[in-house]
PDB file of C-alpha atoms in Angstrom:
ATOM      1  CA  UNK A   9      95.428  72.676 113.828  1.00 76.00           C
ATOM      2  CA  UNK A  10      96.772  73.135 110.035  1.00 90.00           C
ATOM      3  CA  UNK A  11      95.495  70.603 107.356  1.00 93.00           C
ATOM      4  CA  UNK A  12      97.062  70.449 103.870  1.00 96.00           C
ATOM      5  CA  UNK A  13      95.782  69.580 100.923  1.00 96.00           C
ATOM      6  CA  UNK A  14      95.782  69.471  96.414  1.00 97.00           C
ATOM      7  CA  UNK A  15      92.479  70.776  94.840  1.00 98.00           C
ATOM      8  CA  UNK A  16      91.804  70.261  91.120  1.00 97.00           C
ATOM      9  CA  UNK A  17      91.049  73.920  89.209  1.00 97.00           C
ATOM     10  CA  UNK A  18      91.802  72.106  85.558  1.00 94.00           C
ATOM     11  CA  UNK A  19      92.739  68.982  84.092  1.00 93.00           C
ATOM     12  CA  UNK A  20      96.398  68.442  85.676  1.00 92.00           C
ATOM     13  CA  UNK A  21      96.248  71.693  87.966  1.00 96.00           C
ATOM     14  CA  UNK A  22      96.104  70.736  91.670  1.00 98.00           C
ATOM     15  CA  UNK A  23      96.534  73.926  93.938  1.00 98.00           C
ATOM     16  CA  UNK A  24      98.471  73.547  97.277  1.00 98.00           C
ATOM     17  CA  UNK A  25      95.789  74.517  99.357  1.00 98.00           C
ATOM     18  CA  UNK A  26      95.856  74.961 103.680  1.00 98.00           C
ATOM     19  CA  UNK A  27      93.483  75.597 106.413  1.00 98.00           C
ATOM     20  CA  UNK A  28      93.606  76.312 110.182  1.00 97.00           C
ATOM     21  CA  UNK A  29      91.187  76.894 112.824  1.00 97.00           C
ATOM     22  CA  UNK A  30      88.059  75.252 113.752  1.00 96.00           C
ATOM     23  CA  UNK A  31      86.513  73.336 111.308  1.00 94.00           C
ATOM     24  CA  UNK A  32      82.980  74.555 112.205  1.00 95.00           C
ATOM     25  CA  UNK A  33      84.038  78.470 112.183  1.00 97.00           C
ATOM     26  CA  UNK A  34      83.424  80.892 109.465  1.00 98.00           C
ATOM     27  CA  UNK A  35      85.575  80.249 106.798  1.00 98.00           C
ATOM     28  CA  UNK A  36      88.061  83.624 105.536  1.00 98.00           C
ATOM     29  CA  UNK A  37      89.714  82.439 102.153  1.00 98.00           C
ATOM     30  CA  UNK A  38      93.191  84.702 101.907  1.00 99.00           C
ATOM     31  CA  UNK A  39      93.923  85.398  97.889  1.00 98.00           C
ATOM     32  CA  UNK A  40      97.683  86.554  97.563  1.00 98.00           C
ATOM     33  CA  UNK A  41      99.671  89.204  95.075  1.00 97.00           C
ATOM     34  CA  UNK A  42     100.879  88.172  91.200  1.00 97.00           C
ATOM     35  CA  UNK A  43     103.871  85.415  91.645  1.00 94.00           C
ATOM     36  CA  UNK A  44     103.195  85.092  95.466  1.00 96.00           C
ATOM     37  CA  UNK A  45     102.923  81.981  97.372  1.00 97.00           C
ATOM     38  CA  UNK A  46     100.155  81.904  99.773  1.00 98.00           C
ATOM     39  CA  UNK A  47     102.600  81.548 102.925  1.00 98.00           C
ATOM     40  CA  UNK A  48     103.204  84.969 102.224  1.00 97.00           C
ATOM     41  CA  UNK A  49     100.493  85.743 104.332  1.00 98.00           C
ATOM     42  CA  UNK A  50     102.387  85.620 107.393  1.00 96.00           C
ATOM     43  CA  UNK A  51     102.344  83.063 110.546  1.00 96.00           C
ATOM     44  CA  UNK A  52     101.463  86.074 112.925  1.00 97.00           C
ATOM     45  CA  UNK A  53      98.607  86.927 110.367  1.00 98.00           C
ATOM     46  CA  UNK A  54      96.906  84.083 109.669  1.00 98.00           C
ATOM     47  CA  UNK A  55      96.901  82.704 113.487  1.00 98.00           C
ATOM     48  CA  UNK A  56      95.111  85.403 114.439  1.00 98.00           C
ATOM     49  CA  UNK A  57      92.576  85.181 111.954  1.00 98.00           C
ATOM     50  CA  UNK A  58      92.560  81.410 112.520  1.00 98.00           C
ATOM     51  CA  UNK A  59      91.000  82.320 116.482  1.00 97.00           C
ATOM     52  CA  UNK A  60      87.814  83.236 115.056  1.00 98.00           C
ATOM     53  CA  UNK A  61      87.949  81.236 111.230  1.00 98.00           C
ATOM     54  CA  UNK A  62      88.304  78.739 109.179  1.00 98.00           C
ATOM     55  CA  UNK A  63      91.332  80.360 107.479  1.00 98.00           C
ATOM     56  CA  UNK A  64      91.901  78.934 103.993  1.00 98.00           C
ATOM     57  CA  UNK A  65      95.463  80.191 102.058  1.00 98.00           C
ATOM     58  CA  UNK A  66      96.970  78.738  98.752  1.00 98.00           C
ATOM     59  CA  UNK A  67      99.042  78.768  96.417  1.00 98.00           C
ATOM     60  CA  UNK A  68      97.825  80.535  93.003  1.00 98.00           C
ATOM     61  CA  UNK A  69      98.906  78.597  89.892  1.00 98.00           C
ATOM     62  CA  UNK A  70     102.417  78.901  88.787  1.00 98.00           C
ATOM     63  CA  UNK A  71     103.248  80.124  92.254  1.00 97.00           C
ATOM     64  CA  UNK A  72     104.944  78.397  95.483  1.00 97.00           C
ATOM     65  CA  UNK A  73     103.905  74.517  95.240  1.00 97.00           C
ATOM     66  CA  UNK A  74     101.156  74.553  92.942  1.00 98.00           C
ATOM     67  CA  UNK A  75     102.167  73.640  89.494  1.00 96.00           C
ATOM     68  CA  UNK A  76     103.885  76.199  87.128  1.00 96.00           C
ATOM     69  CA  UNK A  77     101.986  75.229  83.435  1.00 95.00           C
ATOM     70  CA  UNK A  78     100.977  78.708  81.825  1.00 97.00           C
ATOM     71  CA  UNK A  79     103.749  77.798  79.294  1.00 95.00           C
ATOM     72  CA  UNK A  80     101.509  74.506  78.384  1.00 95.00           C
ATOM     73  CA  UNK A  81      98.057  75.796  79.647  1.00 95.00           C
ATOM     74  CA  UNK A  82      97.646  79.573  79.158  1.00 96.00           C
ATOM     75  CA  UNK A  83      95.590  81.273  81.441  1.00 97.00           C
ATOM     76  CA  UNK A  84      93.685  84.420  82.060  1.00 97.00           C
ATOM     77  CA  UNK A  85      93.671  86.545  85.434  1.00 97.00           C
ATOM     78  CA  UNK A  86      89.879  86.212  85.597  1.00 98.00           C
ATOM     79  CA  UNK A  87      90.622  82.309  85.619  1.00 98.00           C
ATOM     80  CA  UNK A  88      92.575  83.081  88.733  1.00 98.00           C
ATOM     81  CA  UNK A  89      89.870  84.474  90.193  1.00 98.00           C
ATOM     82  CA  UNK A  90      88.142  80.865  89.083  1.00 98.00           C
ATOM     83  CA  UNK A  91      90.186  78.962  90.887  1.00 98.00           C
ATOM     84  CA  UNK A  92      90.142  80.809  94.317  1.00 98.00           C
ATOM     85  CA  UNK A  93      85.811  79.860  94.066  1.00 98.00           C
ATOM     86  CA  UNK A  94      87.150  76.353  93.324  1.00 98.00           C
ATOM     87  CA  UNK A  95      89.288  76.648  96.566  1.00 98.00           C
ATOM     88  CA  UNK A  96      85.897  77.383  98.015  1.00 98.00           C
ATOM     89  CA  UNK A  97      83.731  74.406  96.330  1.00 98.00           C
ATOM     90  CA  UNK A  98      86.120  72.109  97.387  1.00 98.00           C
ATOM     91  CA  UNK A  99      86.207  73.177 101.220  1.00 97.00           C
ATOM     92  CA  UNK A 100      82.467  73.446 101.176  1.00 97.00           C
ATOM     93  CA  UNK A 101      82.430  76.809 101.771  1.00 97.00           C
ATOM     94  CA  UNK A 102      78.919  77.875 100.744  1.00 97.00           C
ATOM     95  CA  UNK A 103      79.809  81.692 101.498  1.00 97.00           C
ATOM     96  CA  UNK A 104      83.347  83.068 102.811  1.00 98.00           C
ATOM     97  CA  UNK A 105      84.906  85.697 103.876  1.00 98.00           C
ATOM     98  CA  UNK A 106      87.419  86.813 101.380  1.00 98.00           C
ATOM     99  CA  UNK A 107      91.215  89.355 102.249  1.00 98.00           C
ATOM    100  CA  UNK A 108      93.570  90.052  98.849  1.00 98.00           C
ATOM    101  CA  UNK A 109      96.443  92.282  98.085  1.00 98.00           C
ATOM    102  CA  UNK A 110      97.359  93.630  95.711  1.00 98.00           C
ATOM    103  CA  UNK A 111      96.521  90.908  92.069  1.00 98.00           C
ATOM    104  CA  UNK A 112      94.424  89.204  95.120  1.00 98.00           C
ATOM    105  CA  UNK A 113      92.639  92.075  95.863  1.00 98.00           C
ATOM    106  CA  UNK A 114      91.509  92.267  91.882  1.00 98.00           C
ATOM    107  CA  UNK A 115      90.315  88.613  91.953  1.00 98.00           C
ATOM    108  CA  UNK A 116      88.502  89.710  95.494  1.00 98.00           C
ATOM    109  CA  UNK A 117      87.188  92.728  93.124  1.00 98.00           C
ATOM    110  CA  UNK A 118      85.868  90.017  90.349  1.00 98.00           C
ATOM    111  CA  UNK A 119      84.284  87.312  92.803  1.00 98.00           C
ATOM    112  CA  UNK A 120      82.338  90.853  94.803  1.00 98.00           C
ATOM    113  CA  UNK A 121      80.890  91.481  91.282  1.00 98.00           C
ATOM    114  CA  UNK A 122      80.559  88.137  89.913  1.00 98.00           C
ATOM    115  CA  UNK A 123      79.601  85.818  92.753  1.00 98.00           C
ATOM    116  CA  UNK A 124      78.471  88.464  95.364  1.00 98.00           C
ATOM    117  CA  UNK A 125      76.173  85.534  96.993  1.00 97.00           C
ATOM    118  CA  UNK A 126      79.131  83.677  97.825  1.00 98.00           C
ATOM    119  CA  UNK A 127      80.660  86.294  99.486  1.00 98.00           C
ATOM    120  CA  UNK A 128      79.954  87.218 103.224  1.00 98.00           C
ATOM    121  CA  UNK A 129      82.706  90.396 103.040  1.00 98.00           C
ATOM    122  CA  UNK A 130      85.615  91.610 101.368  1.00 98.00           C
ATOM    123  CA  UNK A 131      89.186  93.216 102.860  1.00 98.00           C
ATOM    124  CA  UNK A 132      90.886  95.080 100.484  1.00 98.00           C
ATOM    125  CA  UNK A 133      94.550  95.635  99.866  1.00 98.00           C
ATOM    126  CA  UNK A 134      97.008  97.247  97.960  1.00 98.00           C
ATOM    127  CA  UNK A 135      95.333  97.287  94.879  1.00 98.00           C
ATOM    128  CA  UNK A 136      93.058  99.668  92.599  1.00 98.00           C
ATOM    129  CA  UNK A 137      89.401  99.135  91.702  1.00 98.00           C
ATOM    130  CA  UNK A 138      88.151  97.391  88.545  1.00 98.00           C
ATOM    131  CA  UNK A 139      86.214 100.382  88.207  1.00 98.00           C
ATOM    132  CA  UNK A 140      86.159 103.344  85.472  1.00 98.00           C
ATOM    133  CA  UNK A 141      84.223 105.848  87.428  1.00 97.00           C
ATOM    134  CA  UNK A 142      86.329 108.398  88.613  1.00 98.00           C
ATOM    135  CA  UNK A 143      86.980 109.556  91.799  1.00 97.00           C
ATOM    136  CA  UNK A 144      85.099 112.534  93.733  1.00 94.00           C
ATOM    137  CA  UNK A 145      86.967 114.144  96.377  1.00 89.00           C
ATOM    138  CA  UNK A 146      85.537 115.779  99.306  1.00 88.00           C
ATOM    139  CA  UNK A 147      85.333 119.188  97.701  1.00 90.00           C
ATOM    140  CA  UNK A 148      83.910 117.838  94.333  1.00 88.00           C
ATOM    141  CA  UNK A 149      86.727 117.572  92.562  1.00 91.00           C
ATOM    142  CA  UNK A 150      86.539 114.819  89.715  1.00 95.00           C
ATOM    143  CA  UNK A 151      89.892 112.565  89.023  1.00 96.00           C
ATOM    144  CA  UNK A 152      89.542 110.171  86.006  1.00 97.00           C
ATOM    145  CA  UNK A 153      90.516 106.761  87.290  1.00 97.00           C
ATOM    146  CA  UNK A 154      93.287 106.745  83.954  1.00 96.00           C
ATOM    147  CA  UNK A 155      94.664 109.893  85.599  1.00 97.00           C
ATOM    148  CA  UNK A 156      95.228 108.262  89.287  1.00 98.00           C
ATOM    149  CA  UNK A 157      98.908 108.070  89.676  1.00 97.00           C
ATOM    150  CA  UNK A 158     100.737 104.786  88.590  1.00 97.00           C
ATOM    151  CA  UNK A 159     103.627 102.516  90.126  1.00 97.00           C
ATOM    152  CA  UNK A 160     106.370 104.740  91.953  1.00 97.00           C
ATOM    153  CA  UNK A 161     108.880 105.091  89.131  1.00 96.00           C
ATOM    154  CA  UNK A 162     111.841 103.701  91.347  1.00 96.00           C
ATOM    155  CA  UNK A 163     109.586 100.323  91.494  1.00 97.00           C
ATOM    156  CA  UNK A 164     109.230 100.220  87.664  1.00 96.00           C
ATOM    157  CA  UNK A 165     113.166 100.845  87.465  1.00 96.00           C
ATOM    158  CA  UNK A 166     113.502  97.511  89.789  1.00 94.00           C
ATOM    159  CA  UNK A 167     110.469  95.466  87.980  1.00 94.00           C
ATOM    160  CA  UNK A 168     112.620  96.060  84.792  1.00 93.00           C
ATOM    161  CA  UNK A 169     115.894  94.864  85.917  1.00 92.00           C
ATOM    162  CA  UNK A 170     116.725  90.909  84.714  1.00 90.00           C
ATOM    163  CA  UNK A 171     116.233  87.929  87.846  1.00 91.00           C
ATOM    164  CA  UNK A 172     119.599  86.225  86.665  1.00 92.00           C
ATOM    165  CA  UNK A 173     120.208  83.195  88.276  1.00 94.00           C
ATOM    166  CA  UNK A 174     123.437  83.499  90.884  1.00 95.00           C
ATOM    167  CA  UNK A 175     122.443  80.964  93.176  1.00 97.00           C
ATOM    168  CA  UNK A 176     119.925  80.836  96.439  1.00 98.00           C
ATOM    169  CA  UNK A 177     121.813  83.408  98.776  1.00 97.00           C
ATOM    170  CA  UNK A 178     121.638  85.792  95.740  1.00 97.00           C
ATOM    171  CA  UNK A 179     118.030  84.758  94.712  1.00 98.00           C
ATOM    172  CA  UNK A 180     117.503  85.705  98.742  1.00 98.00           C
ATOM    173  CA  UNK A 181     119.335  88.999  98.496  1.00 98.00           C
ATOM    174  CA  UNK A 182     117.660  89.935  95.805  1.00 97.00           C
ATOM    175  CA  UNK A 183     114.217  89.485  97.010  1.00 97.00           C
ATOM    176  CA  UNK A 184     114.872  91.112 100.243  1.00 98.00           C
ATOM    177  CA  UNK A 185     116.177  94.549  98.388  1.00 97.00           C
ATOM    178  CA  UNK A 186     112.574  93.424  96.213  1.00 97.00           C
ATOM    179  CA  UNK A 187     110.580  93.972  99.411  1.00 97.00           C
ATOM    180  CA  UNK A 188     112.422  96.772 101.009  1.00 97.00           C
ATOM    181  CA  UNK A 189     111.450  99.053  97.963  1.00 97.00           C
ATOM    182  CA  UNK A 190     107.622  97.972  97.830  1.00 98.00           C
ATOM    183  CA  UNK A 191     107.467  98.254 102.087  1.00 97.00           C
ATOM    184  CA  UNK A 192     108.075 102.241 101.834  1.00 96.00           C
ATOM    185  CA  UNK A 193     110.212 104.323 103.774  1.00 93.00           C
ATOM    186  CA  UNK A 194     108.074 105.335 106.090  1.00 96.00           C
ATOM    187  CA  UNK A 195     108.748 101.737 108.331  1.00 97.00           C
ATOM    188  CA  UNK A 196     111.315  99.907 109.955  1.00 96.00           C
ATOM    189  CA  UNK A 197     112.370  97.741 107.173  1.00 97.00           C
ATOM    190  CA  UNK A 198     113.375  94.156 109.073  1.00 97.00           C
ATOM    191  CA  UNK A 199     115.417  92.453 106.691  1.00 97.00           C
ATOM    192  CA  UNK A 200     116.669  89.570 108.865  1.00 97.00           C
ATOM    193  CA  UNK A 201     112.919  88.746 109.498  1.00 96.00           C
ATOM    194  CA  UNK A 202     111.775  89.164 105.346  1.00 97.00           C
ATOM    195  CA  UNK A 203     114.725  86.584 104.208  1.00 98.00           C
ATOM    196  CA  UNK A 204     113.575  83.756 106.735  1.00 97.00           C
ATOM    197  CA  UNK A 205     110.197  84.246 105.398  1.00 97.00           C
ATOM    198  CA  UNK A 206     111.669  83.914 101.994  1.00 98.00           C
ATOM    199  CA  UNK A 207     113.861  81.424 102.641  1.00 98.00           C
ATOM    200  CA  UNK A 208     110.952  79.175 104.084  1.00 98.00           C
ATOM    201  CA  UNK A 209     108.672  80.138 101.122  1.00 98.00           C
ATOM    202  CA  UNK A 210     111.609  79.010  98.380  1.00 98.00           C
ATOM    203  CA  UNK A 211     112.116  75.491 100.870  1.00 98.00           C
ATOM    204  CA  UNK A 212     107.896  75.464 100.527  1.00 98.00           C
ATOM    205  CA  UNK A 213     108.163  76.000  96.620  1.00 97.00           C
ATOM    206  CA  UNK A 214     111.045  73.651  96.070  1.00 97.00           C
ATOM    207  CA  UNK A 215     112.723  75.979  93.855  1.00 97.00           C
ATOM    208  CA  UNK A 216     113.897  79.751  93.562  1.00 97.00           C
ATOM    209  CA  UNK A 217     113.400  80.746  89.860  1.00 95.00           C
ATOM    210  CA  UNK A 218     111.204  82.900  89.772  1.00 90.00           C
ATOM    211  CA  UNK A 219     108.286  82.878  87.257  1.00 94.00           C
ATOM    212  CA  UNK A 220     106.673  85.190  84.894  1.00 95.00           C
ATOM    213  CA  UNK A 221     103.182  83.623  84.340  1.00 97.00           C
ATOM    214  CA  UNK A 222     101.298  86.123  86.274  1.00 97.00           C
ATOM    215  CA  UNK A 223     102.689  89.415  84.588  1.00 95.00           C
ATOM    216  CA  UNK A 224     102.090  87.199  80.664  1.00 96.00           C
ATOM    217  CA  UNK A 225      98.252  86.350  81.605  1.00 97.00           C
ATOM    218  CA  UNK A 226      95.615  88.142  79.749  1.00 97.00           C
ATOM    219  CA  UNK A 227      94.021  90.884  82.151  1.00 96.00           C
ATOM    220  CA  UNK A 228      91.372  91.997  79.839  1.00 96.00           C
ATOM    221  CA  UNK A 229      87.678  92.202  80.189  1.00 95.00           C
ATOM    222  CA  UNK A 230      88.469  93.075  84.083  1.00 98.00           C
ATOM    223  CA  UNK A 231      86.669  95.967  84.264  1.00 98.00           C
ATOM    224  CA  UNK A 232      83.262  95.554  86.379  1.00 98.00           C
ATOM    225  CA  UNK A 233      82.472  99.608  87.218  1.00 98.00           C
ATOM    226  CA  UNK A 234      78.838  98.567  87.235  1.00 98.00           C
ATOM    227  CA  UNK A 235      78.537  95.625  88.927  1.00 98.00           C
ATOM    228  CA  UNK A 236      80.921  96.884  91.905  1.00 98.00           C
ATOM    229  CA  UNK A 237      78.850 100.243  92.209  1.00 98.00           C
ATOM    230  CA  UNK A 238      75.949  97.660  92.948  1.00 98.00           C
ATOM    231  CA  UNK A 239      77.846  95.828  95.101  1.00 98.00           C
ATOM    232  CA  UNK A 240      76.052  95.467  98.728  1.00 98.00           C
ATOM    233  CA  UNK A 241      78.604  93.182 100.548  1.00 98.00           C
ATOM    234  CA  UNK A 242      80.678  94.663 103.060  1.00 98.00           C
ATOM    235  CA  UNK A 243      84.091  96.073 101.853  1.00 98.00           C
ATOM    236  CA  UNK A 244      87.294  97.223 103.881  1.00 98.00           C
ATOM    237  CA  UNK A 245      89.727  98.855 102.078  1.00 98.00           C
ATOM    238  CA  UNK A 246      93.257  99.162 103.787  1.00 98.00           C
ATOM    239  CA  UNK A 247      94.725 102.993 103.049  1.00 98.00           C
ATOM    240  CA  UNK A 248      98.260 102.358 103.532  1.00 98.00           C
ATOM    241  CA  UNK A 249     100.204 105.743 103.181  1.00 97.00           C
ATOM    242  CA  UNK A 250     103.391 104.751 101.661  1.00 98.00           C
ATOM    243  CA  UNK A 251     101.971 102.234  98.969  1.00 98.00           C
ATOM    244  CA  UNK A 252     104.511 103.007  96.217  1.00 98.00           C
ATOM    245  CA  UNK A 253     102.615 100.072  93.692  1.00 98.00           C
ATOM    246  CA  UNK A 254      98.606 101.583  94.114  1.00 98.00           C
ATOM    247  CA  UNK A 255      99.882 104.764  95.696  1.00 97.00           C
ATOM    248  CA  UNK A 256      96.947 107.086  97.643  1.00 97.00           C
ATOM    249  CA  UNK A 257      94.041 108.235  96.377  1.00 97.00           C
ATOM    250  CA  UNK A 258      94.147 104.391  94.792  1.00 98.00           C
ATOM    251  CA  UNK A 259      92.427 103.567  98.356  1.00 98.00           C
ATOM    252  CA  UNK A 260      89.881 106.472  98.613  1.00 97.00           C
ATOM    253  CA  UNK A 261      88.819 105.963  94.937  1.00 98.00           C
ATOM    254  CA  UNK A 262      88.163 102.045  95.540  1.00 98.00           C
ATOM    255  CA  UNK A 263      85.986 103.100  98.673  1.00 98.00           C
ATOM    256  CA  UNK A 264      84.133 105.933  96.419  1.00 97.00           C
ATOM    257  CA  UNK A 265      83.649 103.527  93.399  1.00 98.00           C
ATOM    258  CA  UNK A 266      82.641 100.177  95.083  1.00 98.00           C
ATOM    259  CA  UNK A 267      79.370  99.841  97.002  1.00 98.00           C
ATOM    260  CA  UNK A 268      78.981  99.414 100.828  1.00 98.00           C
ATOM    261  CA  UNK A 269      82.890 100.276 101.041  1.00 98.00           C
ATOM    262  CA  UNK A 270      84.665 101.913 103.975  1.00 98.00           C
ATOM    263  CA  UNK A 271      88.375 102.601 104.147  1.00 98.00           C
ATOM    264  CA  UNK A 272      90.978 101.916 107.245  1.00 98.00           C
ATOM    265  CA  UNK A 273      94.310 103.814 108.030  1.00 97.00           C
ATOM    266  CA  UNK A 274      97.242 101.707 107.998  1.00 97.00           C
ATOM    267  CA  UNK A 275      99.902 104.539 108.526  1.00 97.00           C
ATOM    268  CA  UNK A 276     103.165 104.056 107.286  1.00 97.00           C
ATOM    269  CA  UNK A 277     102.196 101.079 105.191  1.00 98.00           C
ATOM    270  CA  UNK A 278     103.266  99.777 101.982  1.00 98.00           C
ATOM    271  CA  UNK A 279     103.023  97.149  99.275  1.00 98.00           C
ATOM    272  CA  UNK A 280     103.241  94.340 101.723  1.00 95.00           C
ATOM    273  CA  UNK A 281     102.949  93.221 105.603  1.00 96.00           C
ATOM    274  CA  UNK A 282     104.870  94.942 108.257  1.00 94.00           C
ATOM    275  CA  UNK A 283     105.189  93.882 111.590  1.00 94.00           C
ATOM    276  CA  UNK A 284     104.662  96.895 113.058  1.00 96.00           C
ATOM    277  CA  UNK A 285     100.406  96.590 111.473  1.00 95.00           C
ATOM    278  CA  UNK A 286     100.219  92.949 111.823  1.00 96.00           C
ATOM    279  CA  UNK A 287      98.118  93.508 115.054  1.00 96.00           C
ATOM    280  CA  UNK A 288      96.051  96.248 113.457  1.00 96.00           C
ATOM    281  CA  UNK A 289      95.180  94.506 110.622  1.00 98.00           C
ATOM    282  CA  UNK A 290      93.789  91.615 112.056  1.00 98.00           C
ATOM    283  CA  UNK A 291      92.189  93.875 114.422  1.00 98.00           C
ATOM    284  CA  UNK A 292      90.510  95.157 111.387  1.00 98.00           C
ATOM    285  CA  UNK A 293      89.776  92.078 109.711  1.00 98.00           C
ATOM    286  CA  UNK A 294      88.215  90.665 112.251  1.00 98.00           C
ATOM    287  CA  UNK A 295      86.032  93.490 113.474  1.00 98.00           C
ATOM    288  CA  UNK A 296      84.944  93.888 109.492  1.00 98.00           C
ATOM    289  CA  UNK A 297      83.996  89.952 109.682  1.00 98.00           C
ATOM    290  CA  UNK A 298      82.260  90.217 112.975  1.00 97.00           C
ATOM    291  CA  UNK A 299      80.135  92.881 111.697  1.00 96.00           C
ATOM    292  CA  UNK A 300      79.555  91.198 108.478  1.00 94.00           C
ATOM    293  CA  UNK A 301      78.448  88.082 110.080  1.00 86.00           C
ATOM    294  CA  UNK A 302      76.173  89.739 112.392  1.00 82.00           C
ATOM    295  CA  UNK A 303      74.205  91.673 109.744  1.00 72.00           C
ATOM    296  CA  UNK A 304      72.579  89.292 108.456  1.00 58.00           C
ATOM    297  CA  UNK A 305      71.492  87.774 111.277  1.00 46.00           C
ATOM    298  CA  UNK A 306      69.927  90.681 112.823  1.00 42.00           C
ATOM    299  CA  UNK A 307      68.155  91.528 109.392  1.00 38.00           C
TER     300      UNK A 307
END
């Protein structure tokens, strides 16, 4: 069963918040990418997590059908990260599960080192660690975390390109090429599939302009290197092999720098969901809850 509702994070800011499964299961909060709308998480996704939780998605502010007020309200990311543990409050979830890619895998990052008793785990994806320790490879060698290699350049090349405004089917055809670029090349790319998904998010939003709030927030005083190498609740970090946004080592140096931290191969992956490792990955998820869960019971 799927139950809708608004929850308050400021003074005229209600969130478009949803949940599905049993009301009495462990709740899994899913925290989305910058701009994303929380059906992004797909159906096939969030069913299957929805067999064992309580899973809670939403919209992030100036995304999908929450409202878009940066321009009247400025914002910082770590307020983002706010409003996912108001998400929480107002569901009554004492402590959660929590999944984010990519921006949603930073707030993830912040509530870990922040609000660790909140948390009952973490799943990692598609993003890099808040974390200024470098990483150590197997055979000792060092790599600065400001020397771990940035956003594929043919992404940056498409990031900096102008969202014009030529009507939906364009808006649609744009965001499909979008999504082929961050998904890799190491996939099927199903583009047939990725518009209806878009087209359903744009009927969800309302609208099909795109906006910019995320990318204009202030990300600073983000780092938490010492509170994450503290950290002592369970972390899965996905290691997708063709992530062209956080490309590899970006997982292996999250799993080095972050307490408690184990990684999972996702071959072929990119920046975003395929089909082809929906099964795995809530395989994964829900093995990495499971375990989670039982922990501290048996302690």
């Amino acid at each position: 069963m799927t139950r809708t509702r608004t929850v308050t994070v400021a003074p005229g800011v209600d969130l478009w918040t949803e949940e599905r499964g049993a009301a009495d299961a462990p709740p899994l909060l899913l925290i989305m990418g910058a701009q994303a709308s929380g059906l992004g998480w797909t159906e096939e996704l969030t069913d299957a997590l929805a067999a064992r939780h309580r899973v809670i998605r939403y919209d992030h502010r100036d995304a999908g059908r929450s409202p878009w007020t940066f321009d009247e309200q400025p914002y910082s990311i770590p307020d983002l990260a706010d409003d996912a543990l108001a998400v929480l409050d107002a569901y009554g979830a004492e402590r959660a599960h929590i999944v984010g890619l990519s921006l949603g895998g930073m707030l993830a990052q912040l509530l870990l080192a922040d609000h660790p008793d909140r948390i009952l785990s973490a799943t990692l994806m598609g993003t890099c660690a808040l974390s200024q320790k470098p990483l150590v490879e197997p055979d000792g060698t060092e790599i600065a975390a400001a020397d771990l290699p940035g956003v594929a350049p043919h992404v940056l090349e498409m990031w900096a390109l102008p969202v014009e405004d030529h009507g939906l089917e364009a808006e649609l055809d744009r965001r499909v090429e979008h999504w082929r670029v961050l998904s890799g090349d190491e996939l099927p790319f199903h583009a047939d599939e990725m518009r209806e998904r878009e087209r359903l998010i744009i009927e969800h939003a309302g609208r099909y302009d795109v906006s910019t709030a995320h990318g204009r927030a202030d990300y600073s005083g983000m780092d938490r290197t010492e509170e994450l190498a503290r950290n002592t609740v369970p972390v899965l970090v996905t290691d997708a092999s063709a992530e062209p946004v956080f490309p590899p080592p970006h997982p292996r140096h999250i799993a080095h720098v972050i307490g408690n931290a184990r990684l999972v191969a996702m071959p072929g992956m990119g920046h975003a969901l395929p089909r082809e490792h929906l099964g795995r990955l809530a395989e994964a998820i829900l093995e990495h809850t499971a375990a989670a869960t039982a922990a501290p019971a048996a302690s």
